[in-house]
CSV table of C-alpha atoms and ligand atoms in Angstrom, one decimal:
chain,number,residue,atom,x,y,z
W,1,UNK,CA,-34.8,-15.0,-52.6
W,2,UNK,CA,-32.6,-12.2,-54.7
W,3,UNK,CA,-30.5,-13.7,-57.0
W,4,UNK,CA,-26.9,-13.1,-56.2
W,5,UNK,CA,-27.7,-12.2,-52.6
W,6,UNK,CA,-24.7,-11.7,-50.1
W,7,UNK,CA,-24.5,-14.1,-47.9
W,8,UNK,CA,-24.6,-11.3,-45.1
W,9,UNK,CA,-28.1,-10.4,-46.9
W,10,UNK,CA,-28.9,-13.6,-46.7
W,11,UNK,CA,-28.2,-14.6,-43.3
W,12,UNK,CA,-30.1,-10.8,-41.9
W,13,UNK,CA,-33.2,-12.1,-43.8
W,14,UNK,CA,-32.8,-15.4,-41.9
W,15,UNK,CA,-32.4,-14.0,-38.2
W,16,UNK,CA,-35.5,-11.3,-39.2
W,17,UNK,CA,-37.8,-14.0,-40.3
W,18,UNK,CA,-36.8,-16.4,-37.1
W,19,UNK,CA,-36.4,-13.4,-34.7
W,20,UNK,CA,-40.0,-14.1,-33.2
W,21,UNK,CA,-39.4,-18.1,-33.0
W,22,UNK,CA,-38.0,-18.7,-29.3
W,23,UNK,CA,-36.8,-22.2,-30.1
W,24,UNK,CA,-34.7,-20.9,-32.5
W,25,UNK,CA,-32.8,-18.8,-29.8
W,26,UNK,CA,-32.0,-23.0,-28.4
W,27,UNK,CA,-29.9,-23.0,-31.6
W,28,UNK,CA,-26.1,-21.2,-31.2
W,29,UNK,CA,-22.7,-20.8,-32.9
W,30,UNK,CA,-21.9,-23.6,-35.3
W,31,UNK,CA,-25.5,-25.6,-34.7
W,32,UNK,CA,-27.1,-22.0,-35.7
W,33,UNK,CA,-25.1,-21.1,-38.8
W,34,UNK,CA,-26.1,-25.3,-39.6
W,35,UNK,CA,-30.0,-24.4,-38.9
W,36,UNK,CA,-29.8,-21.6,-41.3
W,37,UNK,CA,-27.8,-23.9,-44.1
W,38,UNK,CA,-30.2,-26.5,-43.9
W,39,UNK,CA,-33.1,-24.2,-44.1
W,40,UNK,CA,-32.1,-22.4,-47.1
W,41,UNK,CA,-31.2,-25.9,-48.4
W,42,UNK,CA,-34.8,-27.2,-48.1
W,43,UNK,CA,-36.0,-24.1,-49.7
W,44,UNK,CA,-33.5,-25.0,-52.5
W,45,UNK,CA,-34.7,-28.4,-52.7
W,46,UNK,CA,-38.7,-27.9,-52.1
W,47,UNK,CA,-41.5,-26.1,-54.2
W,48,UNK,CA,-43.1,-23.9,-51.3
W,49,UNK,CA,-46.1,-23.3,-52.9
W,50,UNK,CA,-49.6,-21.2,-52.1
W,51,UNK,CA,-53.0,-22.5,-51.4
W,52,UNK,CA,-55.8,-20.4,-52.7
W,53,UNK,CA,-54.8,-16.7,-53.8
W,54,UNK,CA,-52.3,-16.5,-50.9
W,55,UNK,CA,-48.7,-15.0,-51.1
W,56,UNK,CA,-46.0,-17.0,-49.3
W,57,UNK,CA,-43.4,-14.4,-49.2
W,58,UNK,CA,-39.9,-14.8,-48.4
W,59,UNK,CA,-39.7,-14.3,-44.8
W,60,UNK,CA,-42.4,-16.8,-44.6
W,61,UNK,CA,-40.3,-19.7,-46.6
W,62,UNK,CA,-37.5,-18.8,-44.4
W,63,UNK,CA,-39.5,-19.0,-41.1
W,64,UNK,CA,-41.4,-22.7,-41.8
W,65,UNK,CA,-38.3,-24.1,-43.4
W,66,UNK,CA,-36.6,-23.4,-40.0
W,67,UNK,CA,-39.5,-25.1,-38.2
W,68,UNK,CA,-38.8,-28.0,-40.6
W,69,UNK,CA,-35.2,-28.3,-40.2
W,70,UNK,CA,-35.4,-28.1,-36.3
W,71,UNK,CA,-36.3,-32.1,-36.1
W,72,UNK,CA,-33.8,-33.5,-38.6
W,73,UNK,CA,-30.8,-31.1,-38.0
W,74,UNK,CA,-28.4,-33.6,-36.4
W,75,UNK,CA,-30.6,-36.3,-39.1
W,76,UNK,CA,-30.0,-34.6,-42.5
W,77,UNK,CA,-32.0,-32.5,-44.8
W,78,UNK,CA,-32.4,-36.3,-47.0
W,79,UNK,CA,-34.6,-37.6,-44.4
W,80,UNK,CA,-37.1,-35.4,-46.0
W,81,UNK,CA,-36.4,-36.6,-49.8
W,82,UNK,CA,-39.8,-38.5,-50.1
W,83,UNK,CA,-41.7,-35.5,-50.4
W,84,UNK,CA,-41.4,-32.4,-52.7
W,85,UNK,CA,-43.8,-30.2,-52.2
W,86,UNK,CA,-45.2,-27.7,-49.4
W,87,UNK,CA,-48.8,-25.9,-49.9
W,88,UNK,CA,-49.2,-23.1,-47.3
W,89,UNK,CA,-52.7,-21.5,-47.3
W,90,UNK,CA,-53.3,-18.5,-45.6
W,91,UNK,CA,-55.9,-19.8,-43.0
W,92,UNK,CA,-57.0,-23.5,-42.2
W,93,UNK,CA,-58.6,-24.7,-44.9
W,94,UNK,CA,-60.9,-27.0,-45.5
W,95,UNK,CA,-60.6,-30.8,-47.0
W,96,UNK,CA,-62.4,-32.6,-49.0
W,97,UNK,CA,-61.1,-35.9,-48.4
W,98,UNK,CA,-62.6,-38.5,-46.4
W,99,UNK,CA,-61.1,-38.8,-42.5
W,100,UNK,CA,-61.4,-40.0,-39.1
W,101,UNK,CA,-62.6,-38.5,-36.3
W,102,UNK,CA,-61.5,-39.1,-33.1
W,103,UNK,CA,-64.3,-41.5,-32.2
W,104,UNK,CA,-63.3,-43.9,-35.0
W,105,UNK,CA,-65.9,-42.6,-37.7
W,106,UNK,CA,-64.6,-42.1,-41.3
W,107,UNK,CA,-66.8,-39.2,-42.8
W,108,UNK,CA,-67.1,-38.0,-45.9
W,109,UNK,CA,-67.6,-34.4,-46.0
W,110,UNK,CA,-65.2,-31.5,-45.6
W,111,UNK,CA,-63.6,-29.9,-42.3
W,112,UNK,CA,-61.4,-27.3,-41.4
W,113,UNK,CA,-57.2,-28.4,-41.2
W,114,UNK,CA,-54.8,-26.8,-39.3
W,115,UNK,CA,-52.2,-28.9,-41.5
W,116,UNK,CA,-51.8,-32.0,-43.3
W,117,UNK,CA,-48.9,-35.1,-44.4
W,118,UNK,CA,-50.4,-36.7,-47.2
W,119,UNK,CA,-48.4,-40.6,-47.2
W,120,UNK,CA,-46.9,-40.0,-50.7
W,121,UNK,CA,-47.7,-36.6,-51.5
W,122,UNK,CA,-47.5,-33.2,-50.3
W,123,UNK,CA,-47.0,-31.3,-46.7
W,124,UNK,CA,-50.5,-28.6,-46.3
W,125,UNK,CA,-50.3,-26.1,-43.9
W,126,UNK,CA,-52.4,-23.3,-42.5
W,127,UNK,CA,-50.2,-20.1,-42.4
W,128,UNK,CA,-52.2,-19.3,-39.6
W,129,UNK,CA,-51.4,-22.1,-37.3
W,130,UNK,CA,-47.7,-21.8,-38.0
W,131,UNK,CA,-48.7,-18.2,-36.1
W,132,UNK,CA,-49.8,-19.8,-33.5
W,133,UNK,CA,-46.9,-22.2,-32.8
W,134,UNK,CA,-45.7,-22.2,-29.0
W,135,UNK,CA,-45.3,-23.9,-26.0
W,136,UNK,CA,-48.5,-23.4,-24.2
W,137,UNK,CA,-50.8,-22.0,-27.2
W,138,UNK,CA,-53.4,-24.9,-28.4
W,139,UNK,CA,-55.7,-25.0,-25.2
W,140,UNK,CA,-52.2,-24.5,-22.9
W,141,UNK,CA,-50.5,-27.4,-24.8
W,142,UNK,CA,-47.1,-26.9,-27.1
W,143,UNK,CA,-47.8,-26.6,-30.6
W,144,UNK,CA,-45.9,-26.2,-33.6
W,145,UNK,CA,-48.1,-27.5,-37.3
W,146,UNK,CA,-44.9,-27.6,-39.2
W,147,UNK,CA,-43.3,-29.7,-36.6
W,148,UNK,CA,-46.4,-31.5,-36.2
W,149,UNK,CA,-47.1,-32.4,-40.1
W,150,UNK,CA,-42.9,-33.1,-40.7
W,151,UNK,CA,-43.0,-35.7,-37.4
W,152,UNK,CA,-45.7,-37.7,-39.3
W,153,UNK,CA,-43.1,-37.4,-42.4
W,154,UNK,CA,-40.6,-38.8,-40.4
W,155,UNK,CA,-43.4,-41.6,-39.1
W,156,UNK,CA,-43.6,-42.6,-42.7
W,157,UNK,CA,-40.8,-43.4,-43.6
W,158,UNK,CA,-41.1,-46.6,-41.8
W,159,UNK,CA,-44.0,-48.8,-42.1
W,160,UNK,CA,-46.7,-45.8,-42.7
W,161,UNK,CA,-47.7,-44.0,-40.0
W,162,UNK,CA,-48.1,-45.8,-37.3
W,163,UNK,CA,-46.1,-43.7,-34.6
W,164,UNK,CA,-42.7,-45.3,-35.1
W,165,UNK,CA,-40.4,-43.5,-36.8
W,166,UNK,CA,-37.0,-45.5,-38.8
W,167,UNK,CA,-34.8,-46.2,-35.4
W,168,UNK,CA,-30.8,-45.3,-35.3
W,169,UNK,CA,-28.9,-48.5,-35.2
W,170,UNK,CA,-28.3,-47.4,-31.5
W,171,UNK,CA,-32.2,-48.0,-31.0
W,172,UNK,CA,-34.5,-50.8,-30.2
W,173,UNK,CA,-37.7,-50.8,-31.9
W,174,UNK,CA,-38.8,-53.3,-29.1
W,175,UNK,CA,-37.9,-50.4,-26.2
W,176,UNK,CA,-40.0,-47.7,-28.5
W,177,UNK,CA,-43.1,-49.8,-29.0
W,178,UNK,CA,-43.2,-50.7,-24.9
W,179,UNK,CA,-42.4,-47.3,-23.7
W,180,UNK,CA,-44.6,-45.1,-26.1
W,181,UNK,CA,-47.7,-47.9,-26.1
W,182,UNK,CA,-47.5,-47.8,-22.0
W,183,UNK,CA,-47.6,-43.9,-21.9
W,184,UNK,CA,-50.6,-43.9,-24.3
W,185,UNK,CA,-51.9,-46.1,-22.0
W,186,UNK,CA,-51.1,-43.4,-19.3
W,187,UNK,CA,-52.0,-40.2,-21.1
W,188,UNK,CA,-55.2,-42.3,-22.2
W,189,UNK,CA,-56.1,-43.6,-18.2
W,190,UNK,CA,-55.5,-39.8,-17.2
W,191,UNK,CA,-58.1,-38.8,-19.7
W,192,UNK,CA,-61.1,-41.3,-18.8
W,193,UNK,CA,-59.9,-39.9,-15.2
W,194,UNK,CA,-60.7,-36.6,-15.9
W,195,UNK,CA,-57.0,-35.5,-14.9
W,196,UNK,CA,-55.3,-33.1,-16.3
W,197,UNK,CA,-52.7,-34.1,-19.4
W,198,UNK,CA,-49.4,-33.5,-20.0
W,199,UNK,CA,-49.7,-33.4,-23.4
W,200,UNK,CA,-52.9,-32.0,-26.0
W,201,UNK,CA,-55.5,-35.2,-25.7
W,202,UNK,CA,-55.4,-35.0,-29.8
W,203,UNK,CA,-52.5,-37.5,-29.0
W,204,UNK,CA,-54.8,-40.0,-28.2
W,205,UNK,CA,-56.3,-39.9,-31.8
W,206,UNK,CA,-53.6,-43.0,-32.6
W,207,UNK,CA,-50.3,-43.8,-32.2
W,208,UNK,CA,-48.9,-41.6,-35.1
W,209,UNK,CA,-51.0,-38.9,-33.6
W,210,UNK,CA,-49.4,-39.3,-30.4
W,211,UNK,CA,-46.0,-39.5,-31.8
W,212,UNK,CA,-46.7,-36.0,-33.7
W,213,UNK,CA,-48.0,-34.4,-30.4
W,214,UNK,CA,-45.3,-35.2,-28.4
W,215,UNK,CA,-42.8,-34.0,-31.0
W,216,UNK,CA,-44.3,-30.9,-31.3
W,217,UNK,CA,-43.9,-30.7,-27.3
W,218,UNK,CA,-40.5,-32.4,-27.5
W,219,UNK,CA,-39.5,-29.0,-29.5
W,220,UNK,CA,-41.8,-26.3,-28.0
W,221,UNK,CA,-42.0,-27.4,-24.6
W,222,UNK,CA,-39.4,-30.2,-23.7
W,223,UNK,CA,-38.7,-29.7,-20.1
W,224,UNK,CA,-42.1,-30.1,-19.3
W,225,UNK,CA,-42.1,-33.2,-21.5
W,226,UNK,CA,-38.9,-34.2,-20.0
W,227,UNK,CA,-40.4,-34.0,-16.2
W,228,UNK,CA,-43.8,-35.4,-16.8
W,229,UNK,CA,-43.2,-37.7,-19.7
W,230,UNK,CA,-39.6,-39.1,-19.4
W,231,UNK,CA,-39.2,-42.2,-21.0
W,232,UNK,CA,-40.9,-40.5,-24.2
W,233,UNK,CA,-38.5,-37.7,-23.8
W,234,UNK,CA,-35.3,-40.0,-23.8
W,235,UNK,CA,-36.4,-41.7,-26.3
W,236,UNK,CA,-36.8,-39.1,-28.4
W,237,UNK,CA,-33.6,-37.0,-27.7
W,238,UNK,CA,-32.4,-40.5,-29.3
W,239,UNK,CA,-34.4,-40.1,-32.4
W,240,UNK,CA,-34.0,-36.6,-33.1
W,241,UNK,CA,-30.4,-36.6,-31.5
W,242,UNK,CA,-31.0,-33.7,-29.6
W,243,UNK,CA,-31.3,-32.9,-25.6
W,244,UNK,CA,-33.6,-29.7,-25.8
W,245,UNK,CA,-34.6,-29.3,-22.0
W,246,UNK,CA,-30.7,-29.4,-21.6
W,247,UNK,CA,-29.9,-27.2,-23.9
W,248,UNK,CA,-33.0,-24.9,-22.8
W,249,UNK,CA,-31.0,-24.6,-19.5
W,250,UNK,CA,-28.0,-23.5,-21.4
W,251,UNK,CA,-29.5,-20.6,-23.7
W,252,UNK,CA,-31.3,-19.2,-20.2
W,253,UNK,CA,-27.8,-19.3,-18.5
W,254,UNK,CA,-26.3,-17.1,-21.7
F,301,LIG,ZN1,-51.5,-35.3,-37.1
């Protein structure tokens, strides 16, 4: 970012880089100019670094610190202060650590990543994917990596990952365990059915995957959350303290 920028330069550069995000369009008057704070805040705060011989440019630090700052925007930037650092290749890339597949099996050889939330280290994302974000674009289902990879973040910060985030003293952790374990039970009875899912069948991976998925859908796509997947959708417009199918309605009627 220039040194000494205006903060009309600044705030140009912002709009340009979001201009082809439609869920930033969700974001007006005083919750806008608070997306864009926040954003440049976590650039401030984060080393945004490049994979490989990549070149994150500006525009690009500006667009996936917006994706980051949608979920914690009515939570605070310091929900994010147990990580520092953000590596962005240009493509998915390819791991060598060992992982679990699906079916259980921990292997020990390399595969392509679309992203990555390491538990006490780093955020990795594929440039690429952040491309692809949207709310039918992986196989028809919402996607969004950097909202994807910052929802296991948030996961963390409470007993590892294990699909429950810290709850709001407003919360029960009781209420969350019963309502998200008996729509994995759902999504998971749909799938050995052969019917069609509300949400990408990656959820089923475990619970912190399914908490990732259906924050990414929560964001991209949450009135069709909201209708097929309610509970989950209340519960997380607690979380995040948001109500984007509502609000949805609101930036179509403008
Ligand atoms: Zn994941």
């Amino acid at each position: 970012m220039k040194i000494g920028a205006s903060q009309e330069w600044v705030s140009a550069q912002w709009e340009a880089a979001i201009a082809d995000w439609p869920v930033a369009k969700r974001y007006q008057g005083a919750e806008r100019v608070a997306l864009r704070d926040a954003s440049l805040r976590f650039i401030a705060r984060k080393t945004i670094t490049a994979g490989g011989d990549f070149v994150v440019t500006d525009a690009m630090c500006l667009k996936l610190a917006t994706m980051a700052c949608v979920p914690i925007l009515k939570l605070g930037l310091d929900w994010y202060d147990h990580f520092q650092t953000v590596i962005v290749y240009q493509d998915d890339y390819v791991s060598e650590q060992p992982y679990r597949s699906e079916d259980g099996v921990v292997h020990s050889g390399t595969r392509g990543l679309s992203g990555e939330a390491w538990l006490r280290g780093p955020v990795i994302l594929s440039w690429h994917s952040i491309g692809q974000s949207g709310p039918h674009s992986r196989q028809g289902y919402a996607s969004n990596v950097v909202i994807h990879e910052l929802a296991h973040k948030l996961d963390m910060l409470r007993d590892g990952a294990n699909g429950a985030p810290p709850m709001h003293p407003d919360m029960r952790a009781g209420e969350w365990h019963e309502i998200f374990s008996a729509a994995f039970g759902r999504l998971q009875d749909d799938e050995d059915h052969g019917r069609s899912l509300p949400i990408d069948g990656y959820a089923l991976t475990n619970p912190a995957e399914f908490f990732a998925v259906c924050s990414e859908s929560f964001f991209e796509a949450p009135e069709n959350l909201q209708q097929k997947m309610p509970e989950v959708y209340r519960l997380l417009c607690q979380f995040y303290r948001q109500q984007p199918a509502e609000q949805q309605g609101e930036a179509n009627l403008a």
